[in-house]
Tab-separated table of C-alpha atoms in Angstrom:
chain	number	residue	atom	x	y	z
Z	1467	LEU	CA	7.423	-13.319	33.100
Z	1468	SER	CA	4.571	-12.897	30.256
Z	1469	ILE	CA	5.384	-14.958	27.103
Z	1470	ARG	CA	5.067	-13.039	24.310
Z	1471	SER	CA	7.347	-15.382	20.687
Z	1472	ILE	CA	8.553	-18.282	21.402
Z	1473	THR	CA	10.582	-20.263	18.250
Z	1474	GLU	CA	13.921	-22.713	17.669
Z	1475	ASP	CA	17.020	-22.392	16.515
Z	1476	GLU	CA	18.702	-24.845	14.333
Z	1477	ALA	CA	20.380	-27.637	17.751
Z	1478	GLY	CA	16.686	-27.154	18.628
Z	1479	ASN	CA	16.934	-24.946	22.153
Z	1480	ILE	CA	13.534	-22.829	22.818
Z	1481	ILE	CA	14.040	-19.123	22.526
Z	1482	ILE	CA	10.855	-17.237	24.927
Z	1483	ALA	CA	10.732	-13.607	23.777
Z	1484	THR	CA	9.446	-12.649	27.944
Z	1485	THR	CA	8.392	-9.382	28.863
Z	1486	HIS	CA	11.962	-8.857	30.746
Z	1487	GLY	CA	14.811	-10.303	28.688
Z	1488	ILE	CA	14.674	-13.699	26.887
Z	1489	ASN	CA	14.937	-17.719	28.104
Z	1490	VAL	CA	15.789	-20.579	26.529
Z	1491	ILE	CA	15.196	-24.183	26.866
Z	1492	ASP	CA	18.251	-26.172	25.631
Z	1493	GLU	CA	17.338	-30.197	24.701
Z	1494	TYR	CA	17.623	-31.725	27.682
Z	1495	GLN	CA	14.979	-28.727	29.006
Z	1496	ASN	CA	17.093	-26.658	30.863
Z	1497	LEU	CA	15.486	-23.918	31.189
Z	1498	TYR	CA	17.644	-20.631	31.542
Z	1499	LYS	CA	17.880	-16.744	31.389
Z	1500	LEU	CA	19.562	-16.039	27.519
Z	1501	ASP	CA	22.189	-13.059	29.876
Z	1502	ALA	CA	22.701	-9.986	26.824
Z	1503	PRO	CA	22.780	-6.754	29.628
Z	1504	ALA	CA	20.499	-4.860	26.460
Z	1505	LEU	CA	18.174	-7.204	26.419
Z	1506	ASN	CA	17.684	-8.283	29.971
Z	1507	ASP	CA	15.571	-6.094	31.555
Z	1508	ALA	CA	13.844	-5.767	27.188
Z	1509	TYR	CA	10.267	-6.434	26.505
Z	1510	ILE	CA	10.596	-8.766	23.669
Z	1511	HIS	CA	7.847	-8.047	21.383
Z	1512	GLU	CA	8.712	-10.683	19.005
Z	1513	LEU	CA	10.717	-13.805	17.971
Z	1514	ARG	CA	11.841	-14.907	13.506
Z	1515	THR	CA	14.041	-17.611	12.649
Z	1516	ASP	CA	15.628	-17.277	9.311
Z	1517	ASN	CA	15.449	-20.671	8.114
Z	1518	ASN	CA	17.952	-19.767	5.154
Z	1519	THR	CA	20.503	-19.195	7.440
Z	1520	GLY	CA	19.877	-20.050	10.881
Z	1521	ILE	CA	20.367	-16.452	12.775
Z	1522	ILE	CA	16.938	-15.674	15.414
Z	1523	TYR	CA	15.973	-11.563	14.425
Z	1524	GLY	CA	14.552	-10.482	16.818
Z	1525	ILE	CA	12.539	-6.923	17.982
Z	1526	THR	CA	11.643	-5.034	21.353
Z	1527	GLN	CA	8.671	-3.390	22.842
Z	1528	GLU	CA	10.811	0.152	22.186
Z	1529	GLY	CA	11.332	-0.484	18.831
Z	1530	ASN	CA	15.012	-2.110	19.083
Z	1531	VAL	CA	16.428	-5.225	16.161
Z	1532	PHE	CA	18.424	-7.641	17.201
Z	1533	THR	CA	19.887	-11.277	16.107
Z	1534	ILE	CA	20.662	-14.663	18.064
Z	1535	GLU	CA	23.230	-17.233	16.918
Z	1536	ASN	CA	24.143	-20.475	18.924
Z	1537	CYS	CA	22.242	-19.343	22.068
Z	1538	LYS	CA	23.868	-14.950	21.801
Z	1539	VAL	CA	23.008	-12.178	20.923
Z	1540	THR	CA	25.488	-11.129	17.662
Z	1541	GLY	CA	24.002	-8.005	17.153
Z	1542	TYR	CA	21.325	-5.054	18.200
Z	1543	TYR	CA	20.773	-1.902	15.871
Z	1544	ASP	CA	18.777	0.841	17.289
Z	1545	MET	CA	16.059	1.696	13.659
Z	1546	THR	CA	15.699	4.790	14.641
Z	1547	ARG	CA	19.674	5.751	13.320
Z	1548	PHE	CA	18.754	4.083	9.986
Z	1549	GLY	CA	16.065	6.206	9.906
Z	1550	ILE	CA	12.800	4.214	11.118
Z	1551	GLN	CA	10.161	5.471	14.337
Z	1552	ASP	CA	8.780	2.625	16.591
Z	1553	ALA	CA	9.290	-0.532	14.925
Z	1554	ASN	CA	6.827	-3.496	15.398
Z	1555	CYS	CA	7.058	-6.483	13.556
Z	1556	ILE	CA	10.058	-8.181	11.249
Z	1557	LEU	CA	10.208	-10.995	8.971
Z	1558	PRO	CA	13.422	-11.554	7.251
Z	1559	ASP	CA	12.955	-12.091	3.612
Z	1560	PRO	CA	12.401	-16.144	3.153
Z	1561	LYS	CA	14.553	-15.344	-0.393
Z	1562	ASN	CA	17.195	-12.803	1.007
Z	1563	PRO	CA	18.878	-14.082	3.536
Z	1564	GLY	CA	20.586	-11.226	5.450
Z	1565	HIS	CA	17.161	-8.858	4.525
Z	1566	ILE	CA	14.169	-8.391	6.584
Z	1567	TYR	CA	10.796	-6.354	6.326
Z	1568	ILE	CA	10.338	-4.192	9.393
Z	1569	GLY	CA	7.038	-3.303	10.508
Z	1570	THR	CA	5.453	-0.144	12.296
Z	1571	ASP	CA	3.157	1.900	14.676
Z	1572	ASN	CA	3.021	4.842	11.942
Z	1573	SER	CA	1.488	1.542	9.517
Z	1574	GLU	CA	4.663	1.466	7.737
Z	1575	ILE	CA	6.946	-0.981	5.999
Z	1576	TYR	CA	10.329	-0.909	5.445
Z	1577	TYR	CA	12.340	-3.671	3.523
Z	1578	GLY	CA	16.072	-3.463	3.148
Z	1579	ASP	CA	19.734	-5.726	4.207
Z	1580	LEU	CA	19.731	-4.721	8.344
Z	1581	PHE	CA	23.427	-5.974	7.803
Z	1582	GLU	CA	24.643	-2.943	5.673
Z	1583	GLY	CA	22.762	-0.428	8.004
Z	1584	MET	CA	19.383	-0.791	6.476
Z	1585	LYS	CA	20.936	1.475	3.431
Z	1586	ASN	CA	19.050	2.541	0.480
Z	1587	ALA	CA	15.852	0.511	2.610
Z	1588	LYS	CA	12.728	0.522	0.637
Z	1589	LYS	CA	9.418	1.721	1.688
Z	1590	ILE	CA	6.744	-0.316	1.275
Z	1591	SER	CA	2.877	1.178	0.437
Z	1592	VAL	CA	0.369	-0.607	2.435
Z	1593	GLY	CA	-2.817	1.056	1.029
Z	1594	SER	CA	-5.082	2.423	4.165
Z	1595	LEU	CA	-4.259	-0.947	6.933
Z	1596	LYS	CA	-2.464	1.017	10.414
Z	1597	LYS	CA	-0.367	-0.160	12.820
Z	1598	ILE	CA	1.089	-2.998	11.197
Z	1599	ASN	CA	1.315	-6.078	14.124
Z	1600	SER	CA	3.059	-8.455	12.318
Z	1601	MET	CA	3.963	-10.341	8.444
Z	1602	GLU	CA	3.940	-13.427	7.299
Z	1603	TYR	CA	5.212	-14.908	4.205
Z	1604	VAL	CA	2.829	-17.601	2.515
Z	1605	ASP	CA	3.491	-19.071	-1.807
Z	1606	GLY	CA	5.666	-16.333	-2.025
Z	1607	LYS	CA	2.720	-13.314	-0.480
Z	1608	LEU	CA	3.603	-11.373	2.035
Z	1609	TRP	CA	0.773	-11.078	4.216
Z	1610	ILE	CA	-0.517	-8.437	6.312
Z	1611	CYS	CA	-1.736	-7.848	9.657
Z	1612	ALA	CA	-2.313	-4.526	10.815
Z	1613	ASP	CA	-5.411	-2.458	14.205
Z	1614	ASN	CA	-7.862	-1.441	11.630
Z	1615	GLY	CA	-7.430	-4.760	8.348
Z	1616	ILE	CA	-5.902	-7.647	6.117
Z	1617	GLY	CA	-3.278	-6.723	3.771
Z	1618	MET	CA	-1.090	-8.900	0.658
Z	1619	ARG	CA	1.335	-8.061	-1.574
Z	1620	ASP	CA	2.085	-9.574	-4.219
Z	1621	GLU	CA	4.269	-9.286	-7.726
Z	1622	ALA	CA	1.847	-7.326	-9.658
Z	1623	GLY	CA	1.512	-4.512	-5.903
Z	1624	PHE	CA	-0.303	-4.343	-2.791
Z	1625	ARG	CA	-4.936	-4.411	-2.319
Z	1626	PRO	CA	-6.818	-4.886	0.718
Z	1627	ILE	CA	-8.342	-8.174	1.735
Z	1628	TYR	CA	-12.274	-6.494	2.088
Z	1629	ASN	CA	-15.497	-8.682	2.547
Z	1630	LEU	CA	-13.366	-10.699	6.123
Z	1631	PRO	CA	-15.935	-10.701	9.051
Z	1632	MET	CA	-12.254	-9.687	11.228
Z	1633	ASN	CA	-11.499	-6.458	10.317
Z	1634	ASN	CA	-10.166	-5.451	13.896
Z	1635	SER	CA	-7.215	-5.582	16.011
Z	1636	ILE	CA	-6.131	-8.807	13.522
Z	1637	ASP	CA	-2.566	-9.479	15.383
Z	1638	GLN	CA	-1.136	-12.559	13.858
Z	1639	MET	CA	-1.430	-15.234	11.168
Z	1640	LEU	CA	-0.566	-18.593	10.112
Z	1641	THR	CA	-1.166	-21.598	7.674
Z	1642	ASP	CA	-2.063	-25.036	8.343
Z	1643	TYR	CA	-0.690	-28.157	5.760
Z	1644	GLU	CA	-4.138	-27.874	3.953
Z	1645	GLY	CA	-3.302	-24.340	2.279
Z	1646	ASN	CA	-5.650	-22.757	4.659
Z	1647	LEU	CA	-4.402	-19.041	6.221
Z	1648	TRP	CA	-5.480	-18.922	9.942
Z	1649	PHE	CA	-5.897	-14.986	11.835
Z	1650	ALA	CA	-6.207	-14.709	15.371
Z	1651	SER	CA	-7.570	-11.165	17.217
Z	1652	SER	CA	-7.475	-9.516	19.609
Z	1653	ARG	CA	-10.897	-8.923	20.005
Z	1654	GLN	CA	-12.536	-10.372	17.495
Z	1655	GLY	CA	-10.881	-14.276	18.030
Z	1656	VAL	CA	-10.263	-16.243	15.676
Z	1657	GLN	CA	-10.673	-16.177	11.329
Z	1658	LYS	CA	-10.514	-19.098	9.070
Z	1659	VAL	CA	-9.258	-18.579	5.694
Z	1660	VAL	CA	-10.074	-21.102	2.906
Z	1661	ARG	CA	-8.369	-20.925	-0.600
Z	1662	ASN	CA	-11.737	-20.191	-3.438
Z	1663	ARG	CA	-11.099	-22.352	-6.166
Z	1664	PHE	CA	-12.445	-19.743	-8.391
Z	1665	THR	CA	-10.321	-15.994	-8.992
Z	1666	ASP	CA	-12.090	-13.337	-9.330
Z	1667	ILE	CA	-10.722	-11.946	-12.879
Z	1668	PHE	CA	-12.334	-8.354	-12.797
Z	1669	ALA	CA	-11.300	-7.559	-9.079
Z	1670	LYS	CA	-8.133	-9.602	-9.868
Z	1671	TYR	CA	-7.921	-6.669	-12.891
Z	1672	GLY	CA	-9.802	-3.451	-12.208
Z	1673	LEU	CA	-12.195	-4.974	-14.791
Z	1674	GLU	CA	-15.959	-3.896	-15.120
Z	1675	GLU	CA	-17.616	-6.561	-14.578
Z	1676	GLU	CA	-19.373	-8.399	-17.030
Z	1677	VAL	CA	-21.363	-12.038	-17.798
Z	1678	VAL	CA	-18.734	-14.392	-19.791
Z	1679	ASN	CA	-19.598	-17.107	-22.157
Z	1680	THR	CA	-16.440	-18.581	-23.122
Z	1681	THR	CA	-12.611	-18.676	-21.308
Z	1682	CYS	CA	-9.316	-19.331	-23.395
Z	1683	ARG	CA	-5.424	-19.394	-23.743
Z	1684	TYR	CA	-3.533	-18.417	-26.522
Z	1685	LYS	CA	0.004	-18.000	-26.361
Z	1686	SER	CA	0.660	-15.255	-23.082
Z	1687	TYR	CA	-2.771	-13.873	-23.489
Z	1688	LEU	CA	-6.018	-14.755	-21.561
Z	1689	LEU	CA	-9.193	-14.572	-23.852
Z	1690	LEU	CA	-12.679	-13.517	-22.826
Z	1691	GLY	CA	-15.299	-13.415	-24.449
Z	1692	THR	CA	-18.219	-11.188	-22.972
Z	1693	ASP	CA	-21.491	-10.382	-24.083
Z	1694	THR	CA	-19.579	-7.091	-25.238
Z	1695	GLY	CA	-16.885	-8.236	-27.658
Z	1696	LEU	CA	-13.688	-9.730	-26.934
Z	1697	ILE	CA	-11.517	-9.314	-23.355
Z	1698	ALA	CA	-7.719	-10.355	-23.846
Z	1699	LEU	CA	-5.270	-10.651	-20.217
Z	1700	GLU	CA	-1.286	-10.444	-20.179
Z	1701	GLY	CA	0.978	-9.897	-16.976
Z	1702	GLY	CA	-1.569	-8.457	-15.197
Z	1703	ASP	CA	-2.999	-5.774	-17.665
Z	1704	LYS	CA	-6.045	-5.094	-19.619
Z	1705	VAL	CA	-4.699	-5.816	-23.375
Z	1706	SER	CA	-5.816	-3.320	-25.600
Z	1707	ARG	CA	-4.496	-4.600	-28.570
Z	1708	ILE	CA	-4.110	-7.925	-30.020
Z	1709	ALA	CA	-2.348	-8.754	-33.889
Z	1710	LEU	CA	-4.750	-11.203	-35.254
Z	1711	LYS	CA	-3.276	-14.134	-38.487
Z	1712	GLN	CA	-6.004	-13.619	-41.031
Z	1713	LYS	CA	-8.935	-12.312	-41.212
Z	1714	VAL	CA	-11.955	-14.618	-42.375
Z	1715	ASP	CA	-14.826	-13.499	-44.325
Z	1716	LEU	CA	-18.107	-15.959	-43.740
Z	1717	PRO	CA	-19.780	-16.744	-47.552
Z	1718	GLU	CA	-23.510	-15.942	-47.078
Z	1719	LYS	CA	-23.660	-20.230	-46.665
Z	1720	TYR	CA	-21.945	-22.404	-44.662
Z	1721	ASN	CA	-22.337	-25.483	-43.269
Z	1722	GLY	CA	-21.783	-24.938	-40.013
Z	1723	TYR	CA	-18.318	-23.990	-38.071
Z	1724	THR	CA	-17.076	-27.549	-39.520
Z	1725	ASP	CA	-16.310	-24.802	-42.400
Z	1726	LEU	CA	-13.397	-23.147	-40.819
Z	1727	ILE	CA	-11.682	-25.849	-39.298
Z	1728	ASP	CA	-9.037	-26.859	-40.644
Z	1729	LEU	CA	-8.866	-31.004	-40.460
């Protein structure tokens, strides 16, 4: 059998997804096949464990989703009945038990409650990414691995990750104990992305690049003093107007900035 995915349940059993069903290694190192008529001959593409509930979610090559609890298959779902075609990968939401992300071969991601039949499932934009291969939730951000690159979605929305040497057939990712991101490609090998100590503010907020001479936090604003003036940022957007407390007219002669400081 070809092993496609491995995970572990709360009791320490190792659940193994293969091209012909599911196998289990129990705490005594016994290996046995998990007998489930719907899955015995199925090509199991991926297994994911919800650390909040202990439920294991799986997805077959045909795009059907199933759940495992206490080494038993407790649910089997034909995703086409929920209006989701060509489901390819799955990720339980760590913040919302029962809710899952479903990535498809059609470059779509759906988010909803599996046990409610994915009613009113939300469709998430992934820009120009093609064929979603896997997803991971890291530091409150949804990372997306696709055939033509990598993307990330947070509260500010979706944005693709540019300027990386690996941009083809991205299959999986994980994060290590230092917070570094590792990506695996079936064509290009392995890529390690180290977190930058700096944030490109202009790229993050979609601003035209300028020379920044000084910065300051003022209430909820981030102020940038540039060669051409003052930029104020708040809540992910550029602010066009800030109320000033007072206007100070400088005298023609004064003793430097100390005259302006209230000691």
